[in-house]
Coordinates of C-alpha atoms in Angstrom, one line a residue:
X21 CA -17.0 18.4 -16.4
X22 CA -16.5 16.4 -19.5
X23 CA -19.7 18.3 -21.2
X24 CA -18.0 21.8 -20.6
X25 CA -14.5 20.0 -22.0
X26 CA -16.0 19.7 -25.0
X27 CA -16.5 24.0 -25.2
X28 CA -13.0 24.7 -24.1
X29 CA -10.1 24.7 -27.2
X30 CA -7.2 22.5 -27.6
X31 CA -3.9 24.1 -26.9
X32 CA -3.6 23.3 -31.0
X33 CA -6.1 25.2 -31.4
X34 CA -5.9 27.9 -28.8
X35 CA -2.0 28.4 -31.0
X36 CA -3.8 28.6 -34.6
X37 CA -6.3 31.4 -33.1
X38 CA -4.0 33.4 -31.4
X39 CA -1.2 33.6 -34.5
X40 CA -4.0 34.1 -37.1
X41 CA -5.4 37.0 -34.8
X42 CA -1.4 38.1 -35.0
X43 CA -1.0 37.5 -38.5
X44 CA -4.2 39.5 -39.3
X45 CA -3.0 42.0 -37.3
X46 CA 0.4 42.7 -39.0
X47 CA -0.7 42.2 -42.6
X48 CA -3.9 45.1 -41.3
X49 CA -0.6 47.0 -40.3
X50 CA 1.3 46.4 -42.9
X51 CA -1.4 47.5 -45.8
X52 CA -2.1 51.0 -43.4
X53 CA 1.0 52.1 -43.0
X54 CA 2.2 51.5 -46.6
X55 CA -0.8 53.7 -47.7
X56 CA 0.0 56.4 -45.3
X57 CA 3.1 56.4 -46.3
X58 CA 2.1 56.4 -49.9
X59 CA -0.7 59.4 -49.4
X60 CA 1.7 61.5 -47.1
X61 CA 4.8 61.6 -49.6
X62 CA 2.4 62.4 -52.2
X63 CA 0.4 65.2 -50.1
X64 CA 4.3 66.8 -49.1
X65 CA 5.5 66.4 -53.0
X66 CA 2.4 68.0 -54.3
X67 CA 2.6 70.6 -51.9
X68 CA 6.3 71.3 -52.3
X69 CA 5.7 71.9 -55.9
X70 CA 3.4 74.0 -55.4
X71 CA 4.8 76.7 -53.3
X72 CA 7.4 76.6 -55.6
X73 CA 4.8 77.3 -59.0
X74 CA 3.6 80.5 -56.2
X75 CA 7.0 81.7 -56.0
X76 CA 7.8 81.1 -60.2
X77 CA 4.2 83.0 -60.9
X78 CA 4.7 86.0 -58.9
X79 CA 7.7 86.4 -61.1
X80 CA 5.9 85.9 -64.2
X81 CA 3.1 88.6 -63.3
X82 CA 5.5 91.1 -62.6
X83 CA 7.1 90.9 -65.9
X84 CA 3.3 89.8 -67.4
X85 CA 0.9 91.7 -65.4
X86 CA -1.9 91.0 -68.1
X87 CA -2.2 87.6 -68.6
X88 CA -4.7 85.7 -66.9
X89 CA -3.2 82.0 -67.2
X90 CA -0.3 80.8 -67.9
X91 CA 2.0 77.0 -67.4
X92 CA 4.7 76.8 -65.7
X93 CA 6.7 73.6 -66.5
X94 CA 7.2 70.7 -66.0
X95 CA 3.5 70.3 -64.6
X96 CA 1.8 72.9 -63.4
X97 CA -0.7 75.2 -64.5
X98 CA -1.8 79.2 -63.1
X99 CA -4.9 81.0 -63.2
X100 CA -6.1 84.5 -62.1
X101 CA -9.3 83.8 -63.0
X102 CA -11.9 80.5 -61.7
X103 CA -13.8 80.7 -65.1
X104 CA -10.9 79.9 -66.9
X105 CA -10.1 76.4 -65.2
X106 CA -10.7 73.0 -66.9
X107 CA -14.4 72.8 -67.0
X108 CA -13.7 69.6 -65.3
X109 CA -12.2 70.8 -62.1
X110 CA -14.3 73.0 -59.5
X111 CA -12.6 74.5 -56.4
X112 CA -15.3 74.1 -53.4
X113 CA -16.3 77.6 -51.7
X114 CA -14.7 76.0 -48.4
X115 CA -11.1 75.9 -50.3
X116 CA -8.3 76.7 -47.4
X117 CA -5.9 79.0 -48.5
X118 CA -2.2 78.5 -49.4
X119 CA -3.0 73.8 -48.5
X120 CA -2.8 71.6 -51.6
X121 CA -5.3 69.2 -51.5
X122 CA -6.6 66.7 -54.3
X123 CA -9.2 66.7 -56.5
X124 CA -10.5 64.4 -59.4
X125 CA -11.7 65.8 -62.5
X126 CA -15.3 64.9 -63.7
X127 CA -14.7 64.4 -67.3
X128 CA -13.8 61.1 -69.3
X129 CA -9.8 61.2 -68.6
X130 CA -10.5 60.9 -64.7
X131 CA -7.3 63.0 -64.2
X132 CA -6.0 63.3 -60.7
X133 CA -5.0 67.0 -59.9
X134 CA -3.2 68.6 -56.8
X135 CA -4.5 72.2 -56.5
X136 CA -3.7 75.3 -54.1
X137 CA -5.9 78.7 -53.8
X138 CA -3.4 81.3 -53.1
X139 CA -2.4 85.2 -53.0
X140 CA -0.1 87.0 -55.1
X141 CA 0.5 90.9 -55.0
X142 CA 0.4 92.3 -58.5
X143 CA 1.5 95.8 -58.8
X144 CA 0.4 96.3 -55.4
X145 CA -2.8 94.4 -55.8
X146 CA -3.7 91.4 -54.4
X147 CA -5.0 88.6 -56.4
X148 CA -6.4 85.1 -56.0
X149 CA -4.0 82.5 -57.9
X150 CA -5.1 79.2 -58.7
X151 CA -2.5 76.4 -59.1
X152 CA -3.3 73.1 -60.8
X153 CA -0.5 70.3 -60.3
X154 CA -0.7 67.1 -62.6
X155 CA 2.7 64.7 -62.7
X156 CA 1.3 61.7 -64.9
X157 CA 5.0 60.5 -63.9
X158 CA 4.9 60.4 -60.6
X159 CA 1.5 58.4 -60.8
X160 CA 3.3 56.0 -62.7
X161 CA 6.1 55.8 -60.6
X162 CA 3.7 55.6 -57.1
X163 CA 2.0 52.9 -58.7
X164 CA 5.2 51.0 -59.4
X165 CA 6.0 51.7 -55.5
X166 CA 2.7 49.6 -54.5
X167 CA 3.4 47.1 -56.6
X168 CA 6.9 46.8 -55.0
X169 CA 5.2 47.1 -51.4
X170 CA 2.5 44.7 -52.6
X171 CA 5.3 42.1 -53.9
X172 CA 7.0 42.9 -50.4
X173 CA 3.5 41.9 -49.2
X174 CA 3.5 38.6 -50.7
X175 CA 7.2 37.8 -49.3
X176 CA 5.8 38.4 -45.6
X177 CA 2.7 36.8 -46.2
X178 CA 4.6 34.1 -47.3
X179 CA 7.4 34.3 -44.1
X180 CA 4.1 34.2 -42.3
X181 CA 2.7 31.2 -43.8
X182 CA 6.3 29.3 -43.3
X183 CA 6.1 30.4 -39.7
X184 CA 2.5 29.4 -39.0
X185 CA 3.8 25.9 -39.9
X186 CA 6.8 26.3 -38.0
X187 CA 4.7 27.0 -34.5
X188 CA 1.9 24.6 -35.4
X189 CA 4.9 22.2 -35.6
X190 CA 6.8 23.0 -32.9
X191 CA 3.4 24.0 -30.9
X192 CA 2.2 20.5 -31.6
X193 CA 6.3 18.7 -30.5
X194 CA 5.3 20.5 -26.8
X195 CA 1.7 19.8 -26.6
X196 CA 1.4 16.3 -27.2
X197 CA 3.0 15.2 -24.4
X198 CA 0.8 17.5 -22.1
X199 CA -2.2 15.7 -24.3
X200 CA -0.8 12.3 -24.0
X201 CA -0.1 12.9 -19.9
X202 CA -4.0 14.3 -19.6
X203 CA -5.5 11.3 -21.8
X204 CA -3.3 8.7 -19.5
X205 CA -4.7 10.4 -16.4
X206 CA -8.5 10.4 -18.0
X207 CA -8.5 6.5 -18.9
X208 CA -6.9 5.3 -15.7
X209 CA -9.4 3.4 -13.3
X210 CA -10.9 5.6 -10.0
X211 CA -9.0 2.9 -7.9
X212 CA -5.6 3.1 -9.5
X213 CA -3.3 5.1 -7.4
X214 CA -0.1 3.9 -9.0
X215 CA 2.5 6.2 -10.1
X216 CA 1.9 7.1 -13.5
X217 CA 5.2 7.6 -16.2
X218 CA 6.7 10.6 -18.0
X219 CA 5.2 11.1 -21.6
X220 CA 6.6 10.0 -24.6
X221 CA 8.1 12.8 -26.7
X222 CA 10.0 15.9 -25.8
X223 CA 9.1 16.6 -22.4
X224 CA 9.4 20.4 -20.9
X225 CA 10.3 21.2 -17.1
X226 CA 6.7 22.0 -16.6
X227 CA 5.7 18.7 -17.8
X228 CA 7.9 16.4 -16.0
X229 CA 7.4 18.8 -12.4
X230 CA 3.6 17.9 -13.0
X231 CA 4.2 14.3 -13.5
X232 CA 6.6 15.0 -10.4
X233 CA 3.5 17.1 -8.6
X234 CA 0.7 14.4 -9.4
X235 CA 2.7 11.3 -8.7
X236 CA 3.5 13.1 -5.1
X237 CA -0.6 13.7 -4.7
X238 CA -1.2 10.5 -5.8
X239 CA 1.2 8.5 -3.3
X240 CA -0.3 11.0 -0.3
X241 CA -4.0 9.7 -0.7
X242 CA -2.5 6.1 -1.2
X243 CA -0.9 6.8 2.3
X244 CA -4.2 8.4 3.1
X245 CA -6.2 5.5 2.3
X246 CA -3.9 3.1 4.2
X247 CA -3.6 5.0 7.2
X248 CA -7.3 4.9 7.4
X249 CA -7.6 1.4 6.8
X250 CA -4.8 0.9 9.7
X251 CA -6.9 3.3 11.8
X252 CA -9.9 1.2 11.1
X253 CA -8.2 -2.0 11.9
X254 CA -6.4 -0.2 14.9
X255 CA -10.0 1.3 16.2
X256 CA -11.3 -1.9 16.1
X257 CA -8.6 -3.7 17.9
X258 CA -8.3 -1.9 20.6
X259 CA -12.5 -0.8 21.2
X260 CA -12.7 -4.6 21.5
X261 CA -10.6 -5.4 25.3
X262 CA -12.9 -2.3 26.8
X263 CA -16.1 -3.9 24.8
X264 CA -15.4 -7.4 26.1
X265 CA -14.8 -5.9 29.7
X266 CA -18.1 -4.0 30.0
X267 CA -20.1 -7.1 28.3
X268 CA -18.7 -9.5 31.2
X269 CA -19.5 -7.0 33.7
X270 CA -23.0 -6.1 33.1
X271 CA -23.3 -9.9 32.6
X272 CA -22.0 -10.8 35.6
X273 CA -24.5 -7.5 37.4
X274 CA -27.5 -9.7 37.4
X275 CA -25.5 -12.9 39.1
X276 CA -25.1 -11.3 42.7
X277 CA -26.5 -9.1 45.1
X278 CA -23.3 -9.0 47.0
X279 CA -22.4 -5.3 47.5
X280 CA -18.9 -6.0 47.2
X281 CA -19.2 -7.6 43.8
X282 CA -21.5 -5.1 42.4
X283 CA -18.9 -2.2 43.5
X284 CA -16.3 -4.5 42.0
X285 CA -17.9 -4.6 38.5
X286 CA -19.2 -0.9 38.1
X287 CA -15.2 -0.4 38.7
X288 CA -14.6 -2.3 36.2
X289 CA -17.3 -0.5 33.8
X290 CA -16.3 2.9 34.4
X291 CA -12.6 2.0 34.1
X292 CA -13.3 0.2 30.5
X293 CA -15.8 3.4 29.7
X294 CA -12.8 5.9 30.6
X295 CA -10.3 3.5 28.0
X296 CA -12.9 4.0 25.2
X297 CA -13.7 7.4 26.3
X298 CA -9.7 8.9 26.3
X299 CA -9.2 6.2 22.9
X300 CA -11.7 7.8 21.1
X301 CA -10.4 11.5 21.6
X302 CA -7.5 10.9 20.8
X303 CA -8.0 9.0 17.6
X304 CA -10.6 11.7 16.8
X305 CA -7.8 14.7 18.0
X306 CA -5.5 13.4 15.3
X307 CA -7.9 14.1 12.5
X308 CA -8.2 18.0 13.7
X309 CA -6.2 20.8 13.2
X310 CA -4.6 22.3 16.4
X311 CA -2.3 25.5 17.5
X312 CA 0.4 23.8 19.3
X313 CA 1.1 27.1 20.9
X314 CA -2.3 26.8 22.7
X315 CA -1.3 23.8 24.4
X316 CA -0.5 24.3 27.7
X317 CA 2.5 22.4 29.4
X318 CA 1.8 19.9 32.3
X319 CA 4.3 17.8 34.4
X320 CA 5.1 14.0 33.8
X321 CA 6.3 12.2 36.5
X322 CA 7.5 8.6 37.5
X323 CA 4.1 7.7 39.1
X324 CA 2.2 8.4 35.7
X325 CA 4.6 6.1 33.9
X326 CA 4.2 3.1 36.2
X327 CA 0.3 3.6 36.3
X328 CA 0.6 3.4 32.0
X329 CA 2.6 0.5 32.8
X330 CA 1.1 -1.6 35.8
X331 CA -2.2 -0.6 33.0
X332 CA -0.9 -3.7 31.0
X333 CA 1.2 -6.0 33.1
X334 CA -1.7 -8.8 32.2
X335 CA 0.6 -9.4 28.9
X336 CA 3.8 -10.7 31.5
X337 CA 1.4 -12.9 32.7
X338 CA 3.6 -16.6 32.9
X339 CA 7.0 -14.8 31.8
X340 CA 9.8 -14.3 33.6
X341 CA 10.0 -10.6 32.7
X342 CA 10.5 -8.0 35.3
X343 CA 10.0 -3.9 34.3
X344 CA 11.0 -0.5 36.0
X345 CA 10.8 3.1 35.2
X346 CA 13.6 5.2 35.7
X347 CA 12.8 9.0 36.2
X348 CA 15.3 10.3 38.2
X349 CA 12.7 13.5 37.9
X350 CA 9.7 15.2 36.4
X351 CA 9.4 17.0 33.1
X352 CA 7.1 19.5 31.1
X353 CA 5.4 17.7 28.2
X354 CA 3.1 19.5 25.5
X355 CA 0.6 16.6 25.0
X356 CA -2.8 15.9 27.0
X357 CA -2.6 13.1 29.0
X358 CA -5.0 10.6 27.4
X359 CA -2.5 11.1 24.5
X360 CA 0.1 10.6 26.0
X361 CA -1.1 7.4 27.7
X362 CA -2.1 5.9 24.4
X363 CA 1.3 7.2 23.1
X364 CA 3.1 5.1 25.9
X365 CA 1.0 2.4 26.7
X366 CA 1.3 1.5 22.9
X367 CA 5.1 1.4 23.2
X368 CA 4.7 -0.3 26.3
X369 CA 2.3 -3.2 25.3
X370 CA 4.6 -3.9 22.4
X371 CA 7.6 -4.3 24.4
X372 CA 5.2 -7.0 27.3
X373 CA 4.0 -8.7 24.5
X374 CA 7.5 -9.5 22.5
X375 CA 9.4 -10.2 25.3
X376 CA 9.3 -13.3 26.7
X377 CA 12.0 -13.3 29.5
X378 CA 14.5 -11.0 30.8
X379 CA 13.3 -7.2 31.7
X380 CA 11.6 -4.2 30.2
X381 CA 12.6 -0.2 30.8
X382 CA 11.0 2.7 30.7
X383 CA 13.6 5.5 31.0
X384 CA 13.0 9.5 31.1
X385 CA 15.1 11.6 30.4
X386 CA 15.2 15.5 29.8
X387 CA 15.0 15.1 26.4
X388 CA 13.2 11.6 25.3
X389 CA 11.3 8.8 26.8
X390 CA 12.5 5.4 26.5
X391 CA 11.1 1.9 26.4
X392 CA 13.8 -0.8 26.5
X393 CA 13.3 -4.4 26.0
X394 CA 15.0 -7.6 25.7
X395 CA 12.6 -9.4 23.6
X396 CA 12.4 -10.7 20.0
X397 CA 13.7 -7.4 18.4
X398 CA 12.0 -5.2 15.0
X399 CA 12.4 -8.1 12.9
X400 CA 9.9 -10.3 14.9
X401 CA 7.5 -7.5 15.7
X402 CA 7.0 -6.6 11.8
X403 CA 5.8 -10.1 10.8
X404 CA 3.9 -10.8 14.6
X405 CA 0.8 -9.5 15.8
X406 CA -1.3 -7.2 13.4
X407 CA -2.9 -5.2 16.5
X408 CA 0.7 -4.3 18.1
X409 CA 2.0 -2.9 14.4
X410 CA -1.0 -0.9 14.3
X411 CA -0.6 0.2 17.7
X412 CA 2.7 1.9 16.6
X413 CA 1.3 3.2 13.5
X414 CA -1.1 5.3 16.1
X415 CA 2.0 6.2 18.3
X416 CA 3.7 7.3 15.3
X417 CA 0.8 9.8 14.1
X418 CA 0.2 11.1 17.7
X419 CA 3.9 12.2 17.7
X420 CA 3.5 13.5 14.2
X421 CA 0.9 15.8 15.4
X422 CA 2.5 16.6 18.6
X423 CA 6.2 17.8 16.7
X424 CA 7.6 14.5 18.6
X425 CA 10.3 12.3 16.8
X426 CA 9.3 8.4 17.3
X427 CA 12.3 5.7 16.1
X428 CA 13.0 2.5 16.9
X429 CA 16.7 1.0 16.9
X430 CA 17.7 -2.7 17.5
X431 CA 20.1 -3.5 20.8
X432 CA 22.9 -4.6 20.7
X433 CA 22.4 -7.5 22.1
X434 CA 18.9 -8.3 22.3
X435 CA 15.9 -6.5 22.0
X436 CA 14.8 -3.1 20.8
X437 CA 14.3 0.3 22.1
X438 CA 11.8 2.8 21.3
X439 CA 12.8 6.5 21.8
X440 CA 10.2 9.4 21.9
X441 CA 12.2 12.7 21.0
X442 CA 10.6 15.5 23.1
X443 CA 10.7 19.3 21.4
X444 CA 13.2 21.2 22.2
X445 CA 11.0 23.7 23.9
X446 CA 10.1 20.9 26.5
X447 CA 12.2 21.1 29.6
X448 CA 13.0 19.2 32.9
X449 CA 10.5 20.8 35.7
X450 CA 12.6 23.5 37.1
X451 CA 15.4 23.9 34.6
X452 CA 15.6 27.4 32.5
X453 CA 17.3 27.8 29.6

């Protein structure tokens, strides 16, 4: 990338290119249209004075009819006769009629001529008249017009000197902090995902909404990165109960023949494999893209909540806590049920495990689940166990995914409660809207 850097231009110079293809351009312009302007009031002028020397030499003839050449002032010469023009001056055989058009004459005065080939009717005859037009004024005066359109020249090559300068300058005032904001971005460190400042300098709405835009990208992977550290953390955590559980019971396999307590251990396996099994997809669900719509809707009753519960009573063990579920009925959820009983049963270990006496309760209602407790409150659970944090990190991504609301608020009293808010397209079982 930096190799194919090196071909592309600076905005510096990408500005000097572009205005001195411009400038180019208009000065090109300039020079063609002041010599068209210049050759077309000469071609009409020349032209003009010669259909007036037609008109003035019929009336000569008449009065004349045997002269063969004659002038006709100011500038402007007749002939009846092509032998009699200036041996200088040849009229080509191709020679429209009645057109001025300009010729040079070959000799050493390298005089400029405007001639016309023309008819006249003399006495009923018609003849060919040849006009020679020569105003050694208004060559004079034409070349005093280019050199006031040359001098006019000068003034806007000069406007577009000062301007040149003027863009570089101003060009330069709105680049530099682009430059300055991609050469901070170039020297900072792979691993640096701080925030990075506003350039120095006048800074344009494009440049502060892209400091805006990457600061934003850069905090999202620094989330990213974190949330997959948590998730490693997490994953570890809670892979090592069901680990331990299967170890001890393949151990314990080869200690007894006893039916009983080989029936009593591959229970204990296959419940541990079915944790790591329903863990695993859902960790692995959150990092895929699903249509919600697809989802199908399943019931969630009272009995599913006090199985996710009973699931981890082991952490009341030796407390005088007592818990209940309230569920006065079932609902319709959107979430598979291995999600949800992470979901929950993260909510619900937090609650056991910072609660040391008193009770814990998990409430359903149409339009949230509830896990009350009377424990140490938010304060306590942000500085306690590692593993329970991350366990509501997890919660809180499975209800991100799901369009589910997770907060936690501090009792009044004692305690916290966590509240899952359901979508508002999930219903009681049985209610219509």
């Amino acid at each position: 990338m930096k190799q194919q850097l090196k071909t592309v231009k600076s905005a510096k110079q990408l500005t000097v290119t572009y205005f001195s293809i411009i400038a180019f351009a208009i000065i090109t312009l300039h020079f063609s249209l002041l010599d068209a302007t210049l050759e077309d009031f000469e071609q009409i002028n020349a032209n003009n004075r010669l259909q007036h020397a037609k008109a003035v030499a019929e009336e000569v003839l008449q009065e004349q009819s045997n002269i063969t050449q004659f002038a006709i002032p100011p500038f402007t010469h007749a002939y009846l006769d092509p032998k009699l023009l200036p041996p200088q001056v040849r009229f080509p055989e191709n020679t429209p009629w009645d057109k001025a058009f300009e010729i040079r004459s070959q000799g050493a005065d390298d005089t400029e001529y405007f001639a016309m080939k023309t008819r006249i009717t003399d006495n009923k005859t018609d003849k060919t008249l040849y006009l020679l037009f020569s105003d050694y004024i208004y060559e004079i005066s034409e070349e005093q017009v280019f050199l006031n359109q040359l001098k006019q020249l000068g003034i806007s090559i000069l406007l577009l000197v000062v301007s040149f300068v003027v863009v570089l300058k101003a060009s330069a005032r709105l680049t530099n902090p682009l430059t300055q904001l991609a050469n901070d971005i170039d020297s900072r460190n792979a691993g640096d995902l701080s925030p990075i400042a506003p350039p120095s300098g006048i800074n344009s709405r494009e440049v502060l909404q892209l400091v805006d835009s990457f600061n934003l990208y850069v905090n999202q992977i620094n989330e990213l990165l974190n949330r997959e550290r948590s998730f490693n953390r997490y994953a570890s955590h809670e892979l090592r109960t069901p680990l331990m559980v299967m170890k001890g019971a393949t151990s314990l396999l080869g200690q007894s023949d006893d039916p009983a307590f080989i029936a009593k251990q591959q229970k204990r396996l296959e419940q541990a494999t079915s944790e790591m099994n329903d863990f695993v997809t859902t960790l692995l669900s959150l990092t895929r893209e699903e249509d919600m719509d697809n989802i199908s809707s399943r019931q969630l009753d009272r009995k599913e909540l006090e199985e996710i519960a009973s699931a981890h009573t082991s952490l009341l063990s030796g407390k005088h806590v007592d818990w209940y579920v309230e569920a006065p009925q079932p609902i319709e959820i959107k979430m598979p049920e291995n999600a949800f009983k992470i979901l929950l049963g993260n909510l619900i270990k937090n609650a056991f495990a910072f609660t040391e006496q008193g009770h814990v309760i998990i409430r359903m209602t149409p339009s949230a689940i509830m896990v009350e407790d009377t424990g140490t409150g938010l304060k306590s659970n942000e500085t306690g166990h590692k593993g329970y944090g991350l366990g509501l990190l997890i919660a809180a991504d499975i209800c991100r995914k799901y369009h589910w609301h997770l907060h936690h608020k501090t009792n009044q009293y004692q305690g916290c409660t966590a509240t899952i808010s359901l979508q508002a397209n999930e219903k009681p079982n049985g209610l219509t809207e």
